[in-house]
Coordinates of C-alpha atoms and ligand atoms in Angstrom, one line a residue:
M1 CA 26.1 12.6 15.3
H2 CA 24.1 9.9 13.7
D3 CA 24.8 8.4 10.2
V4 CA 21.3 8.3 9.2
A5 CA 18.0 9.8 10.7
V6 CA 14.8 8.4 9.2
A7 CA 11.6 10.5 9.6
G8 CA 8.5 8.2 9.8
G9 CA 8.2 5.1 11.9
G10 CA 5.9 3.2 9.5
I11 CA 6.8 -0.1 7.7
V12 CA 8.8 1.7 5.0
G13 CA 10.8 4.0 7.5
L14 CA 11.5 1.0 9.8
A15 CA 12.5 -1.4 7.0
V16 CA 15.0 1.5 5.6
A17 CA 16.4 2.2 9.1
R18 CA 16.7 -1.6 9.6
A19 CA 18.6 -2.2 6.5
L20 CA 21.1 0.7 7.2
A21 CA 21.6 -0.5 10.7
L22 CA 22.4 -4.0 9.5
R23 CA 25.1 -2.3 7.2
G24 CA 26.7 -0.8 10.4
M25 CA 25.3 2.6 10.3
R26 CA 24.2 4.6 13.3
V27 CA 20.6 5.2 12.7
V28 CA 17.7 6.9 14.4
V29 CA 14.0 6.8 13.7
L30 CA 11.8 9.9 14.4
E31 CA 8.1 9.1 14.6
R32 CA 5.7 11.9 15.3
E33 CA 3.1 9.6 16.9
E34 CA 3.5 8.0 20.4
R35 CA 3.5 4.6 18.7
L36 CA 5.2 3.1 15.6
G37 CA 3.1 2.2 12.6
A38 CA -0.1 3.9 13.7
H39 CA -1.2 4.8 10.2
Q40 CA -1.2 2.9 7.0
T41 CA 1.0 0.2 8.5
T42 CA -1.6 -1.1 10.9
H43 CA -4.6 -0.2 8.7
N44 CA -4.3 -2.4 5.5
S45 CA -5.7 -5.5 4.3
G46 CA -2.6 -7.5 5.1
V47 CA -2.3 -9.0 1.5
I48 CA 1.4 -10.2 0.3
H49 CA 0.9 -9.2 -3.2
A50 CA 2.5 -11.3 -5.9
G51 CA 3.0 -8.6 -8.3
I52 CA 0.5 -9.3 -11.1
Y53 CA -1.0 -5.7 -11.7
Y54 CA 2.0 -3.5 -12.1
A55 CA 3.5 -2.3 -15.3
P56 CA 6.4 -4.5 -16.5
G57 CA 9.6 -2.6 -15.8
S58 CA 8.0 -0.3 -13.0
L59 CA 9.6 0.0 -9.5
K60 CA 6.2 -1.7 -8.3
A61 CA 6.7 -4.5 -10.4
R62 CA 10.3 -5.3 -9.5
L63 CA 10.2 -4.3 -5.8
C64 CA 6.8 -6.1 -5.2
V65 CA 8.2 -9.4 -6.7
E66 CA 11.5 -9.2 -4.9
G67 CA 10.0 -7.8 -1.7
A68 CA 7.3 -10.6 -1.4
A69 CA 9.9 -13.4 -1.9
A70 CA 12.2 -11.7 0.9
L71 CA 9.3 -11.1 3.3
Y72 CA 8.1 -14.8 3.2
D73 CA 11.9 -15.7 3.9
Y74 CA 12.0 -13.1 6.7
C75 CA 8.6 -14.2 8.3
A76 CA 9.9 -17.8 8.3
A77 CA 13.3 -16.8 10.0
R78 CA 11.6 -14.6 12.5
G79 CA 8.6 -16.8 13.4
I80 CA 6.0 -14.6 11.9
R81 CA 3.0 -16.1 10.7
A82 CA 2.5 -15.7 7.0
E83 CA 0.6 -17.9 4.7
R84 CA 0.6 -18.5 1.0
C85 CA -3.3 -18.6 1.1
G86 CA -3.5 -17.8 -2.8
K87 CA -5.5 -15.4 -4.9
L88 CA -8.3 -15.7 -7.7
V89 CA -8.7 -12.7 -10.1
V90 CA -12.2 -13.8 -11.4
A91 CA -13.8 -12.8 -14.7
V92 CA -17.5 -12.8 -14.5
R93 CA -18.5 -11.1 -17.8
D94 CA -17.3 -11.8 -21.4
A95 CA -15.8 -8.2 -21.3
D96 CA -13.4 -9.2 -18.5
R97 CA -11.7 -11.9 -20.5
D98 CA -9.4 -9.7 -22.5
R99 CA -8.4 -7.7 -19.4
L100 CA -7.6 -11.0 -17.6
D101 CA -5.5 -11.9 -20.5
E102 CA -3.6 -8.6 -20.0
L103 CA -3.1 -9.2 -16.3
E104 CA -1.8 -12.6 -16.9
R105 CA 0.6 -11.3 -19.5
R106 CA 1.8 -8.7 -17.1
G107 CA 2.0 -11.1 -14.2
R108 CA 4.3 -13.6 -16.4
E109 CA 6.3 -10.7 -17.5
N110 CA 7.0 -9.6 -14.0
G111 CA 8.2 -12.9 -13.0
V112 CA 5.2 -13.9 -10.8
E113 CA 5.7 -17.6 -10.2
G114 CA 2.9 -20.3 -10.3
L115 CA 0.4 -18.3 -12.3
A116 CA -2.4 -20.6 -13.9
R117 CA -5.8 -19.8 -15.8
L118 CA -8.7 -21.7 -14.4
G119 CA -12.1 -22.7 -15.9
P120 CA -15.3 -22.6 -13.9
D121 CA -14.9 -26.0 -12.5
E122 CA -11.4 -25.3 -11.5
I123 CA -12.3 -22.0 -9.8
A124 CA -14.7 -23.9 -7.5
A125 CA -12.0 -26.5 -6.6
V126 CA -9.7 -23.6 -5.3
E127 CA -12.5 -21.5 -3.8
P128 CA -15.6 -23.5 -3.4
A129 CA -18.0 -20.5 -3.0
A130 CA -16.4 -18.5 -5.9
R131 CA -18.3 -18.5 -9.5
G132 CA -16.8 -17.1 -12.6
L133 CA -16.3 -17.7 -16.5
S134 CA -12.4 -17.8 -16.0
A135 CA -9.7 -16.8 -13.2
L136 CA -6.1 -16.2 -12.8
H137 CA -5.0 -18.1 -10.0
S138 CA -1.8 -16.8 -8.1
P139 CA -0.8 -19.5 -5.4
N140 CA 1.9 -17.4 -4.0
T141 CA -0.3 -14.3 -3.0
G142 CA -0.4 -14.4 0.9
M143 CA -1.4 -12.8 4.0
V144 CA 0.4 -11.5 7.1
D145 CA -0.1 -8.9 9.8
F146 CA 2.2 -6.0 8.5
G147 CA 1.9 -4.4 12.0
E148 CA 3.7 -7.5 13.4
V149 CA 6.3 -7.4 10.6
A150 CA 7.0 -3.6 11.5
A151 CA 7.5 -4.4 15.1
A152 CA 10.1 -7.0 14.1
Y153 CA 11.9 -4.6 11.9
A154 CA 11.9 -2.3 15.0
A155 CA 13.3 -5.0 17.1
D156 CA 16.1 -5.8 14.6
L157 CA 17.1 -2.2 14.4
R158 CA 17.3 -1.9 18.2
E159 CA 19.4 -5.1 18.2
H160 CA 21.9 -3.4 15.9
G161 CA 22.2 -0.3 17.9
G162 CA 19.4 1.7 16.3
E163 CA 17.4 4.2 18.1
I164 CA 13.8 5.1 18.1
R165 CA 12.1 8.2 19.3
T166 CA 8.3 8.5 19.3
G167 CA 6.4 11.7 19.7
A168 CA 9.1 13.3 17.5
A169 CA 7.6 15.3 14.6
V170 CA 10.1 16.4 12.0
R171 CA 9.3 20.0 10.7
A172 CA 11.8 19.9 7.8
L173 CA 15.1 18.3 6.6
V174 CA 17.5 21.3 6.7
E175 CA 20.6 20.4 4.7
R176 CA 24.0 21.9 5.9
N177 CA 27.3 21.5 4.4
D178 CA 28.3 18.4 6.4
S179 CA 25.0 17.2 8.0
V180 CA 21.1 17.6 7.8
E181 CA 19.2 18.9 10.7
L182 CA 15.9 17.4 11.5
A183 CA 14.1 20.5 12.6
G184 CA 11.8 20.2 15.5
T185 CA 13.7 17.2 16.9
G186 CA 17.2 18.4 17.9
V187 CA 18.7 15.7 15.6
R188 CA 21.4 16.0 13.2
A189 CA 22.7 13.3 10.9
R190 CA 25.0 13.0 8.1
H191 CA 22.2 11.6 5.8
A192 CA 18.4 11.7 6.1
V193 CA 15.5 9.5 4.7
A194 CA 11.8 11.0 4.8
C195 CA 9.2 8.1 4.7
A196 CA 6.3 10.3 6.0
G197 CA 3.4 8.3 4.3
A198 CA 0.4 10.8 3.9
W199 CA 2.6 13.8 4.8
S200 CA 5.4 13.1 2.5
D201 CA 4.7 15.8 0.1
R202 CA 4.4 18.5 2.8
L203 CA 7.7 17.4 4.5
A204 CA 9.5 17.5 1.0
L205 CA 8.0 21.0 0.4
A206 CA 9.1 22.2 3.9
S207 CA 12.6 20.7 3.1
G208 CA 13.1 22.8 -0.1
A209 CA 12.4 20.0 -2.4
R210 CA 10.2 20.5 -5.4
P211 CA 7.9 17.6 -5.7
D212 CA 5.5 18.0 -8.5
I213 CA 2.8 15.9 -6.7
R214 CA 0.7 16.1 -3.7
I215 CA -0.7 13.4 -1.5
V216 CA -4.5 13.1 -1.9
P217 CA -5.6 10.8 0.7
F218 CA -8.3 8.2 0.0
R219 CA -10.3 6.5 2.8
G220 CA -11.0 2.9 2.2
S221 CA -13.3 1.2 4.6
Y222 CA -14.3 -2.5 4.8
L223 CA -17.1 -4.6 5.8
L224 CA -16.4 -8.0 7.7
L225 CA -17.9 -11.2 6.6
T226 CA -19.8 -13.0 9.3
R227 CA -19.3 -16.3 7.4
P228 CA -15.5 -16.4 7.1
D229 CA -15.5 -20.0 6.0
L230 CA -16.9 -19.1 2.6
V231 CA -13.5 -17.6 1.6
R232 CA -10.1 -19.4 1.7
G233 CA -7.7 -16.8 0.5
Q234 CA -8.1 -13.7 -1.6
I235 CA -10.8 -13.2 -4.3
Y236 CA -10.5 -10.2 -6.5
P237 CA -12.6 -8.9 -9.7
V238 CA -10.9 -8.0 -12.8
P239 CA -10.0 -4.4 -12.3
D240 CA -11.6 -1.7 -14.6
P241 CA -8.5 -0.1 -16.2
A242 CA -10.2 3.1 -16.3
L243 CA -10.3 3.3 -12.5
P244 CA -7.4 3.7 -10.1
F245 CA -8.1 0.8 -7.6
L246 CA -8.4 -2.9 -7.6
G247 CA -12.2 -3.1 -7.2
V248 CA -14.2 -4.5 -4.5
H249 CA -12.7 -7.7 -3.3
L250 CA -12.8 -10.4 -0.5
S251 CA -9.6 -10.7 1.5
R252 CA -9.0 -13.5 4.3
T253 CA -6.6 -12.1 6.8
I254 CA -4.0 -13.9 8.9
A255 CA -6.3 -13.4 11.9
G256 CA -9.0 -15.4 10.3
E257 CA -11.4 -12.5 9.2
V258 CA -12.7 -11.9 5.8
L259 CA -12.7 -8.3 4.7
I260 CA -15.2 -7.1 1.8
G261 CA -14.1 -3.9 0.3
P262 CA -12.6 -1.2 0.2
T263 CA -14.6 1.7 -0.7
A264 CA -12.3 4.5 -2.0
L265 CA -13.5 8.0 -0.8
L266 CA -11.4 11.2 -1.1
A267 CA -10.5 11.8 2.6
P268 CA -8.9 15.3 2.8
A269 CA -9.7 16.1 6.2
H270 CA -6.8 13.6 7.2
V271 CA -4.2 16.1 6.2
D272 CA -4.3 19.8 5.5
L273 CA -7.5 20.2 3.7
R274 CA -6.7 23.8 2.2
A275 CA -3.4 22.5 0.7
T276 CA -5.1 19.5 -0.8
L277 CA -7.7 21.5 -2.4
R278 CA -5.4 24.2 -3.7
W279 CA -3.6 21.6 -5.7
P280 CA -5.0 21.5 -9.3
G281 CA -4.6 17.9 -9.5
T282 CA -7.0 17.3 -6.6
F283 CA -9.9 18.9 -8.8
R284 CA -8.7 17.0 -12.0
V285 CA -8.9 13.8 -10.1
M286 CA -12.2 14.4 -8.6
R287 CA -13.5 15.4 -12.1
R288 CA -12.0 12.4 -13.9
W289 CA -13.4 10.0 -11.2
W290 CA -16.5 11.7 -10.2
R291 CA -18.6 8.8 -11.4
T292 CA -16.5 6.3 -9.3
G293 CA -16.9 8.8 -6.3
V294 CA -20.4 8.6 -6.8
R295 CA -20.5 5.0 -6.8
E296 CA -18.0 4.7 -3.9
L297 CA -20.2 7.1 -2.0
A298 CA -22.9 4.8 -2.6
H299 CA -21.0 1.9 -1.4
A300 CA -20.2 3.7 1.7
A301 CA -23.7 4.7 2.2
S302 CA -25.1 1.3 1.3
R303 CA -23.8 -2.0 2.6
R304 CA -26.2 -3.6 0.2
L305 CA -24.3 -2.3 -2.8
L306 CA -20.9 -3.5 -1.6
V307 CA -22.4 -6.7 -0.9
R308 CA -23.9 -7.0 -4.3
E309 CA -20.5 -6.0 -5.9
A310 CA -18.9 -9.0 -3.9
A311 CA -21.8 -11.5 -4.7
R312 CA -20.9 -11.0 -8.4
F313 CA -18.3 -13.6 -7.8
V314 CA -19.2 -15.3 -4.5
P315 CA -23.1 -15.3 -5.0
A316 CA -23.7 -17.1 -1.5
I317 CA -23.0 -13.8 0.2
G318 CA -26.1 -11.8 1.2
P319 CA -26.6 -8.3 3.1
G320 CA -27.1 -10.2 6.3
D321 CA -23.7 -11.8 6.2
V322 CA -21.8 -8.7 6.8
R323 CA -20.9 -6.2 9.8
R324 CA -18.9 -3.0 10.0
G325 CA -15.2 -3.6 9.5
P326 CA -12.0 -1.5 9.9
A327 CA -10.8 1.5 7.6
G328 CA -7.6 3.0 6.6
V329 CA -6.4 6.0 4.7
R330 CA -4.4 5.6 1.5
A331 CA -1.6 8.1 0.9
Q332 CA -1.7 8.3 -3.1
A333 CA 0.2 10.9 -4.9
V334 CA -1.4 13.0 -7.7
G335 CA 0.2 14.9 -10.1
R336 CA -0.7 18.5 -11.3
D337 CA -2.7 17.2 -14.2
G338 CA -4.7 14.9 -12.0
T339 CA -3.0 11.8 -13.0
L340 CA -2.8 9.3 -10.1
L341 CA 1.1 8.6 -9.7
D342 CA 1.1 4.8 -10.3
D343 CA 4.6 3.7 -9.4
F344 CA 6.6 4.2 -6.3
A345 CA 8.6 7.6 -6.4
L346 CA 11.6 8.7 -4.7
A347 CA 13.4 12.1 -4.8
R348 CA 17.1 12.7 -3.8
T349 CA 18.3 16.1 -2.7
G350 CA 21.9 16.5 -1.6
R351 CA 21.8 14.6 1.7
A352 CA 18.3 13.5 1.8
V353 CA 16.1 11.0 0.0
H354 CA 12.3 11.6 0.2
V355 CA 9.9 8.6 -0.4
L356 CA 7.2 10.5 -2.1
N357 CA 4.8 7.7 -3.2
A358 CA 4.5 4.4 -1.4
P359 CA 1.0 3.1 -1.6
S360 CA 0.1 -0.5 -2.1
P361 CA 2.0 -2.8 -2.4
A362 CA 4.6 -0.9 -0.5
A363 CA 4.0 -2.9 2.7
T364 CA 4.8 -6.1 0.8
A365 CA 7.7 -4.5 -1.0
S366 CA 9.2 -2.9 2.2
L367 CA 12.4 -5.1 2.3
A368 CA 13.0 -4.5 -1.3
I369 CA 12.2 -0.7 -1.0
A370 CA 14.6 -0.7 1.9
E371 CA 17.5 -2.2 -0.1
L372 CA 17.0 0.2 -2.9
I373 CA 17.1 3.3 -0.6
A374 CA 20.1 1.9 1.6
S375 CA 22.2 1.5 -1.5
E376 CA 21.1 5.2 -2.6
V377 CA 22.3 6.5 1.0
V378 CA 25.4 4.5 1.2
T379 CA 26.9 5.5 -2.2
Ligands
FAD1 C1 -6.9 0.4 3.2 C2 -5.4 0.0 2.8 C3 -5.2 -1.2 2.4 C4 -3.9 -1.6 2.0 N1 -3.7 -2.9 1.7 C5 -2.4 -3.3 1.4 C6 -2.0 -4.6 1.2 O1 -2.9 -5.6 1.5 N2 -0.8 -5.0 0.9 C7 0.1 -4.1 0.8 O2 1.5 -4.4 0.5 N3 -0.1 -2.8 0.9 C8 -1.3 -2.4 1.3 N4 -1.6 -1.1 1.5 C9 -0.5 0.0 1.5 C10 0.5 -0.2 2.6 O3 -0.3 -0.1 3.9 C11 1.3 1.1 2.7 O4 1.9 1.1 1.3 C12 2.4 1.1 3.5 O5 1.9 0.9 5.0 C13 3.2 2.4 3.5 O6 4.1 2.6 4.6 P1 4.6 3.8 5.2 O7 5.6 3.5 6.2 O8 5.1 4.5 3.8 O9 3.4 4.7 5.6 P2 2.7 4.8 7.1 O10 2.5 3.4 7.7 O11 1.5 5.8 7.0 O12 3.9 5.6 8.0 C14 4.2 6.9 7.8 C15 4.6 7.4 9.2 O13 5.3 8.6 9.1 C16 5.0 9.3 10.3 N5 5.0 10.7 9.9 C17 4.4 11.5 9.0 N6 5.0 12.7 8.9 C18 5.9 12.8 10.0 C19 6.8 13.9 10.3 N7 6.9 15.0 9.9 N8 7.8 13.5 11.5 C20 7.9 12.3 11.9 N9 7.1 11.3 11.5 C21 6.1 11.6 10.6 C22 3.5 9.0 10.4 O14 3.0 9.3 11.8 C23 3.7 7.5 10.2 O15 3.7 6.7 11.2 C24 -2.9 -0.7 1.9 C25 -3.2 0.6 2.5 C26 -4.4 0.9 3.0 C27 -4.6 2.2 3.4

């Protein structure tokens, strides 16, 4: 019998499995797809977030700051290319300035190092094509290929005696007196951890946990800038606090491309549509953000609108400078009342831990999330 079985072979599941194997436990990862990391892990913008946005004291704030530092060290030790390309959050209107003050306050309280406020000339010195009234500069924000990171976690796991089974869909975690059965796979273990991304709510429900959330998937698609030399690092707008996401931004990737986006559309077809629509929170979230929904739909329909949004802070970008880019589906937990669950969320049942909400910056924070869960399982 294994010590721990991990359901889900994305970056979070692999990081958790690795951390446990490094502690000497016999670990198996069960991944439903035929390959590891097929979902969010390889469909994201590859930003190593520094920890600016998150509410001080939240898991996101702590685990992002700790996780980013651990990730840079890990990449250096494993020879994975990661670069501190830096990030600007740019205020383009007077109304943005107060919010930028608040972001700076949060970032400092979260322990983000190197933050600086820049005026218009200093903005151009960091990002020559960017324009704005004021900006927050985070030199430790960076970029990496999270698929490569996840593959390295998998290699570490195997090196420490861990096992990985693909094509192994877990139907439920069934707890017995002395073990947990991973239904559908024939595996039993003393403990189990579920890291099922967009399916985490369903797996928790099937396992008898009572999570008062549902995953409502949001599809985010990007354009690619055909003039990537216009952008050196990460350029973001000041987010609107009334909206759930960070706003249309420009993101250089470690592969040298520049993404513009994302759009944020409800993408219920990705999982069980009926279950998503039955959850009262889905309607509430749609009602609350219907204006955004309309705007995002317009973005999806019109490159011109997405480009116009980006051109607010990089005016040299025009509609002829983009082509179709990649897309990913974000797994976002929503409460019964329609609020988006902002923080990472874990639930513990007798012998199992369920990761219920691991949206961005969970890839950045993966090593720190893994330490937290490994200490939960070991105690
Ligand atoms: C568009 C987009 C941009 C993003 N940008 C960033 C960014 O720049 N920086 C950052 O830090 N984060 C970013 N994120 C978030 C980040 O990608 C995720 O937080 C992270 O990948 C979550 O990892 P995960 O392992 O929980 O989920 P996933 O990678 O989705 O893995 C879950 C795995 O569980 C498997 N699974 C599900 N159910 C079962 C089952 N029953 N049995 C077995 N296996 C199962 C799935 O097949 C899947 O492989 C972004 C996300 C998106 C979508």
